[in-house]
Amino acid sequence: MQAQAPLAPYVGLWARLEGFQPGELSGLLTDRQVVRIALMRSTIHLVTSRDCLAWRPLIQPVLERAFKGSFGKRLAGLDMGEVVAAGRALMEDRPRTFAELGALLGERWPDRDPAALANAMRTLLPLAQIPPRGVWGAGGQATHTTVEAWLGAPLDPTPSLDDMAMRYLAAFGPASVRDIQAWSGLTGLREVTERLRPRLRVFRDERGVELFDTADAPLPDPDAPAPARFLPEWDNVFFSHADRTRIISEEHRQRLMTTSDGRLPSSILLDGFMAGLWKIVRGKGAATLRVQPYRSLNTDERDALAEEGARLLAFAAADASTRDIEFAPVD
């Protein structure tokens, strides 16, 4: 699950799983069965401990590319093996924030940028964000230790890129090679789909681009209704294909880019397309779900959002004494 926003995975699972309760995920996190870690596209994800150990080595090139573009020149000339050894010792002594880690490494290398030193550890060491970060109703600073220390197991020495691609297709297929690359941040994946071709169903889109899917994947009828949905910040569905117009119009994407500092706020879907934003405002025991449509809503759409919004409030604001839904005018 995409997890830059610590509590987003809870809403993401609620939107997808019938009867999901926050304690289920919180328990998995505190029991170390799921892990918060930088993975695909060098962004924070919530994954199972097994996927963490297998996928972190596969994503290493993505992390290194992101680090070199942002901080690489600031650490030129350093013995990075020595820096990594020092960082690992500090992180495994006890969990630390990046600010704390950078300050401690800066004491040893005072002529270097502490932020760059800390980010080098994020790149060169597999670091897990530990609870209470990401625990429903708890929260806390992003504090890290090594995955090996947290899970008591080494990274997978023979991870399979083919397996990861199959997992992606099971979730997001039919999809192109560019889609798999957009989701993962990796490049040069054509040879992966060629190896997998005998195990896949192959389609072509309206532009003639090859689309791959698992052999037993369902194909819903094109006319099947897509229910109204409330999705969290940075939801996976917006980052899993190269062409985002499959779910958000270019007009709405541009509007988001200019009004949200490039962030992807919590979104509403109507008929499978992004149609506005939402947020829950709390105060004095009350919880108000504020819906900002990006276009005019007909009666059926408004009713569907109101019904689903009431469910969202019951889930995300269960402790509120009063709950309400407000629809802002289209601007």
Coordinates of C-alpha atoms in Angstrom, one line a residue:
M1 CA 0.0 0.0 0.0
Q2 CA 1.2 3.5 -0.8
A3 CA 2.0 5.0 2.6
Q4 CA 3.6 8.4 2.6
A5 CA 0.6 9.5 4.7
P6 CA 0.9 7.2 7.7
L7 CA -2.8 6.4 8.0
A8 CA -3.7 6.3 4.3
P9 CA -3.4 2.5 4.1
Y10 CA -6.2 2.2 6.5
V11 CA -8.6 4.1 4.3
G12 CA -7.2 2.4 1.3
L13 CA -8.0 -1.0 2.7
W14 CA -11.4 0.1 4.0
A15 CA -12.3 1.2 0.5
R16 CA -11.4 -2.2 -0.9
L17 CA -12.2 -4.8 1.8
E18 CA -15.7 -5.4 3.3
G19 CA -15.7 -5.3 7.0
F20 CA -12.1 -4.1 7.4
Q21 CA -11.3 -2.7 10.9
P22 CA -8.2 -0.5 11.8
G23 CA -7.1 -2.8 14.5
E24 CA -6.4 -5.6 12.0
L25 CA -3.7 -3.5 10.3
S26 CA -2.4 -2.0 13.5
G27 CA -1.9 -5.5 14.9
L28 CA 0.0 -6.6 11.8
L29 CA 2.3 -3.6 12.1
T30 CA 3.1 -4.0 15.8
D31 CA 3.5 -7.7 15.3
R32 CA 6.1 -7.0 12.6
Q33 CA 4.1 -8.9 9.9
V34 CA 3.9 -5.7 7.8
V35 CA 6.6 -3.1 7.4
R36 CA 6.7 0.6 6.4
I37 CA 9.7 1.1 4.1
A38 CA 10.9 3.1 1.1
L39 CA 10.3 0.9 -2.0
M40 CA 8.7 1.6 -5.3
R41 CA 9.7 4.9 -6.8
S42 CA 11.7 5.5 -3.6
T43 CA 8.4 6.3 -1.7
I44 CA 7.1 4.9 1.5
H45 CA 5.0 1.7 1.2
L46 CA 3.4 -0.6 3.6
V47 CA 4.2 -4.2 2.6
T48 CA 4.3 -7.7 4.2
S49 CA 7.5 -8.6 5.9
R50 CA 8.1 -11.3 3.3
D51 CA 7.7 -8.7 0.4
C52 CA 9.9 -6.3 2.3
L53 CA 12.8 -8.8 2.4
A54 CA 12.3 -9.8 -1.2
W55 CA 11.6 -6.5 -2.9
R56 CA 14.0 -4.2 -1.1
P57 CA 17.1 -5.6 -3.0
L58 CA 15.2 -5.4 -6.3
I59 CA 14.4 -1.7 -5.8
Q60 CA 17.9 -0.7 -4.8
P61 CA 18.7 0.9 -8.3
V62 CA 15.6 3.1 -7.9
L63 CA 16.8 4.4 -4.5
E64 CA 20.3 5.0 -5.7
R65 CA 19.1 7.0 -8.7
A66 CA 16.9 9.2 -6.5
F67 CA 19.7 9.7 -4.0
K68 CA 22.3 10.6 -6.6
G69 CA 20.0 13.2 -8.1
S70 CA 19.3 14.9 -4.7
F71 CA 22.3 14.4 -2.5
G72 CA 25.1 12.5 -4.3
K73 CA 27.4 15.4 -4.9
R74 CA 27.4 16.4 -1.3
L75 CA 29.1 13.2 -0.3
A76 CA 31.5 12.8 -3.1
G77 CA 34.9 11.5 -2.0
L78 CA 33.6 9.8 1.2
D79 CA 34.3 6.1 1.9
M80 CA 30.6 5.1 1.8
G81 CA 31.4 1.7 3.2
E82 CA 32.7 3.4 6.4
V83 CA 29.6 5.7 6.5
V84 CA 27.2 2.7 6.1
A85 CA 29.0 0.8 8.8
A86 CA 28.7 3.7 11.2
G87 CA 25.1 4.3 10.2
R88 CA 24.1 0.6 10.7
A89 CA 25.7 0.6 14.2
L90 CA 23.8 3.7 15.2
M91 CA 20.5 2.4 13.8
E92 CA 20.8 -1.0 15.4
D93 CA 21.9 0.4 18.7
R94 CA 18.4 1.9 18.9
P95 CA 15.8 3.3 16.4
R96 CA 16.5 6.9 15.4
T97 CA 14.9 9.7 13.4
F98 CA 16.7 10.9 10.3
A99 CA 17.4 14.2 12.1
E100 CA 19.0 12.4 14.9
L101 CA 21.0 10.1 12.6
G102 CA 22.2 12.9 10.5
A103 CA 23.4 14.9 13.6
L104 CA 25.3 11.9 14.9
L105 CA 26.9 11.1 11.6
G106 CA 27.7 14.8 11.2
E107 CA 29.8 14.6 14.4
R108 CA 32.1 12.1 12.7
W109 CA 32.0 13.9 9.3
P110 CA 31.5 17.6 10.3
D111 CA 32.3 18.9 6.8
R112 CA 29.4 17.0 5.3
D113 CA 25.7 17.8 5.1
P114 CA 23.8 15.9 7.9
A115 CA 20.7 15.5 5.7
A116 CA 22.8 14.0 2.9
L117 CA 24.4 11.6 5.4
A118 CA 21.0 10.5 6.7
N119 CA 19.6 10.0 3.3
A120 CA 22.6 8.0 2.3
M121 CA 21.5 5.5 5.0
R122 CA 18.0 5.4 3.6
T123 CA 19.5 4.5 0.3
L124 CA 22.2 2.1 1.2
L125 CA 20.6 0.4 4.2
P126 CA 17.1 -1.2 4.3
L127 CA 15.4 0.9 6.9
A128 CA 12.0 0.1 8.4
Q129 CA 9.9 2.9 10.0
I130 CA 8.8 1.4 13.3
P131 CA 5.6 1.8 15.4
P132 CA 4.0 3.8 16.7
R133 CA 4.4 5.5 13.3
G134 CA 1.5 4.3 11.2
V135 CA -0.5 2.8 14.0
W136 CA -4.2 3.9 14.0
G137 CA -4.9 6.3 16.8
A138 CA -1.3 6.5 17.9
G139 CA 1.1 8.2 15.4
G140 CA 4.6 9.4 16.1
Q141 CA 7.8 10.5 14.4
A142 CA 9.3 8.6 11.6
T143 CA 11.8 6.5 13.5
H144 CA 14.0 3.9 11.8
T145 CA 16.1 0.8 12.3
T146 CA 17.4 -1.7 9.9
V147 CA 15.0 -4.3 8.4
E148 CA 17.4 -7.1 9.5
A149 CA 17.2 -5.9 13.1
W150 CA 13.5 -5.3 13.1
L151 CA 12.5 -8.5 11.4
G152 CA 15.3 -10.7 12.7
A153 CA 15.9 -12.0 9.2
P154 CA 18.3 -11.2 6.3
L155 CA 17.2 -9.7 2.9
D156 CA 16.4 -12.3 0.3
P157 CA 19.7 -13.3 -1.4
T158 CA 18.0 -14.4 -4.6
P159 CA 14.9 -12.1 -5.1
S160 CA 12.9 -12.6 -8.2
L161 CA 12.0 -9.6 -10.4
D162 CA 9.7 -12.0 -12.4
D163 CA 7.7 -12.7 -9.2
M164 CA 7.4 -9.0 -8.4
A165 CA 6.1 -8.3 -12.0
M166 CA 3.6 -11.1 -11.7
R167 CA 2.4 -9.6 -8.4
Y168 CA 2.0 -6.2 -10.0
L169 CA 0.0 -7.7 -12.9
A170 CA -2.3 -9.6 -10.5
A171 CA -3.1 -6.3 -8.9
F172 CA -3.1 -3.8 -11.8
G173 CA -3.2 -5.8 -15.1
P174 CA -3.8 -5.5 -18.0
A175 CA -0.8 -3.3 -18.1
S176 CA 2.1 -2.4 -20.4
V177 CA 5.8 -2.6 -19.8
R178 CA 5.8 1.2 -19.3
D179 CA 3.1 0.7 -16.6
I180 CA 5.2 -1.8 -14.7
Q181 CA 8.2 0.6 -14.9
A182 CA 6.1 3.6 -13.8
W183 CA 4.8 1.7 -10.7
S184 CA 8.2 0.3 -9.7
G185 CA 10.6 3.1 -10.8
L186 CA 12.7 0.4 -12.5
T187 CA 13.7 0.5 -16.2
G188 CA 14.5 -2.0 -18.8
L189 CA 11.7 -4.4 -17.9
R190 CA 10.9 -5.5 -21.4
E191 CA 13.1 -8.6 -21.0
V192 CA 11.0 -9.5 -17.9
T193 CA 7.7 -9.5 -19.8
E194 CA 9.4 -11.5 -22.6
R195 CA 10.4 -14.2 -20.1
L196 CA 6.9 -14.2 -18.6
R197 CA 5.0 -14.1 -21.9
P198 CA 4.2 -17.8 -22.0
R199 CA 2.5 -17.4 -18.6
L200 CA 0.5 -14.3 -19.5
R201 CA -2.5 -13.2 -21.5
V202 CA -1.6 -10.5 -24.0
F203 CA -3.9 -7.8 -25.3
R204 CA -3.5 -4.6 -27.3
D205 CA -5.0 -1.3 -26.4
E206 CA -6.7 1.2 -28.8
R207 CA -3.2 2.5 -29.7
G208 CA -1.7 -0.9 -30.4
V209 CA 0.3 -1.1 -27.2
E210 CA 0.8 -4.6 -25.8
L211 CA -0.9 -5.1 -22.4
F212 CA -0.1 -8.1 -20.2
D213 CA -2.1 -9.8 -17.5
T214 CA -2.0 -13.0 -15.5
A215 CA -3.6 -16.0 -17.2
D216 CA -6.5 -16.3 -14.7
A217 CA -7.2 -12.6 -14.2
P218 CA -10.9 -11.6 -14.3
L219 CA -12.0 -9.2 -17.0
P220 CA -15.0 -7.2 -15.9
D221 CA -17.6 -6.2 -18.4
P222 CA -16.9 -2.7 -19.8
D223 CA -20.4 -1.7 -18.8
A224 CA -20.1 -2.9 -15.2
P225 CA -20.8 -0.1 -12.8
A226 CA -18.0 1.4 -10.8
P227 CA -19.3 2.4 -7.4
A228 CA -18.5 5.7 -5.7
R229 CA -15.3 5.5 -3.7
F230 CA -13.4 7.7 -1.2
L231 CA -9.7 7.1 -1.6
P232 CA -6.9 8.2 0.7
E233 CA -3.9 10.5 0.0
W234 CA -1.4 9.1 -2.5
D235 CA -3.6 6.1 -3.3
N236 CA -1.9 3.3 -5.3
V237 CA -4.4 3.5 -8.1
F238 CA -3.0 6.9 -9.2
F239 CA 0.6 5.6 -9.4
S240 CA 0.3 2.2 -10.9
H241 CA 0.1 3.1 -14.7
A242 CA 2.1 5.4 -16.9
D243 CA -1.0 7.0 -18.4
R244 CA -3.0 8.6 -15.5
T245 CA -5.7 9.7 -17.9
R246 CA -7.2 6.2 -17.4
I247 CA -8.4 7.5 -14.0
I248 CA -8.0 11.3 -13.9
S249 CA -8.6 13.8 -16.7
E250 CA -5.7 16.0 -17.8
E251 CA -7.7 19.0 -16.7
H252 CA -8.2 17.7 -13.2
R253 CA -4.5 16.5 -13.0
Q254 CA -3.3 20.0 -13.9
R255 CA -5.7 21.5 -11.3
L256 CA -4.2 19.2 -8.7
M257 CA -0.7 20.1 -9.6
T258 CA -1.4 23.8 -9.3
T259 CA -3.5 23.8 -6.1
S260 CA -1.9 21.0 -3.9
D261 CA 1.9 21.6 -4.3
G262 CA 2.2 18.4 -6.3
R263 CA 0.6 16.3 -3.5
L264 CA -2.2 13.9 -4.2
P265 CA -5.0 14.7 -1.6
S266 CA -7.7 12.3 -0.7
S267 CA -9.9 11.8 -3.7
I268 CA -13.4 10.7 -4.7
L269 CA -14.1 8.4 -7.7
L270 CA -17.3 8.4 -9.7
D271 CA -17.7 5.8 -12.4
G272 CA -14.0 5.0 -11.9
F273 CA -12.7 8.5 -12.5
M274 CA -11.4 11.1 -10.1
A275 CA -14.1 13.7 -9.6
G276 CA -13.1 15.7 -6.6
L277 CA -11.5 15.8 -3.2
W278 CA -12.5 15.1 0.4
K279 CA -11.3 15.7 3.9
I280 CA -12.7 15.1 7.4
V281 CA -12.7 18.1 9.8
R282 CA -12.8 17.4 13.5
G283 CA -13.8 19.7 16.4
K284 CA -15.6 19.5 19.7
G285 CA -16.7 15.9 19.3
A286 CA -18.0 16.5 15.8
A287 CA -16.7 15.2 12.5
T288 CA -17.6 16.7 9.2
L289 CA -16.8 15.1 5.8
R290 CA -16.3 18.0 3.3
V291 CA -16.6 16.9 -0.3
Q292 CA -15.2 19.2 -3.0
P293 CA -16.6 18.1 -6.4
Y294 CA -14.6 19.0 -9.5
R295 CA -17.8 19.0 -11.6
S296 CA -21.5 19.2 -11.2
L297 CA -23.1 16.1 -9.6
N298 CA -26.4 14.6 -10.6
T299 CA -28.8 13.4 -7.9
D300 CA -27.7 9.7 -8.1
E301 CA -24.0 10.7 -7.8
R302 CA -24.7 12.9 -4.9
D303 CA -26.7 10.2 -3.1
A304 CA -24.1 7.6 -3.8
L305 CA -21.4 9.8 -2.3
A306 CA -23.5 10.7 0.7
E307 CA -24.1 7.0 1.4
E308 CA -20.5 6.0 1.0
G309 CA -19.4 9.1 2.9
A310 CA -21.6 8.1 5.9
R311 CA -19.8 4.7 5.9
L312 CA -16.4 6.5 5.8
L313 CA -17.3 8.7 8.7
A314 CA -18.4 5.7 10.7
F315 CA -15.0 4.1 10.0
A316 CA -12.7 7.1 10.3
A317 CA -14.5 9.1 12.9
A318 CA -16.1 6.3 15.0
D319 CA -15.5 8.3 18.2
A320 CA -17.3 11.4 17.0
S321 CA -20.6 12.2 18.8
T322 CA -22.0 13.9 15.7
R323 CA -21.2 13.3 12.0
D324 CA -22.2 15.4 9.0
I325 CA -21.4 15.6 5.3
E326 CA -21.0 18.9 3.4
F327 CA -20.8 19.3 -0.3
A328 CA -18.9 22.4 -1.5
P329 CA -20.1 24.2 -4.6
V330 CA -18.2 23.4 -7.8
D331 CA -15.6 26.1 -8.3

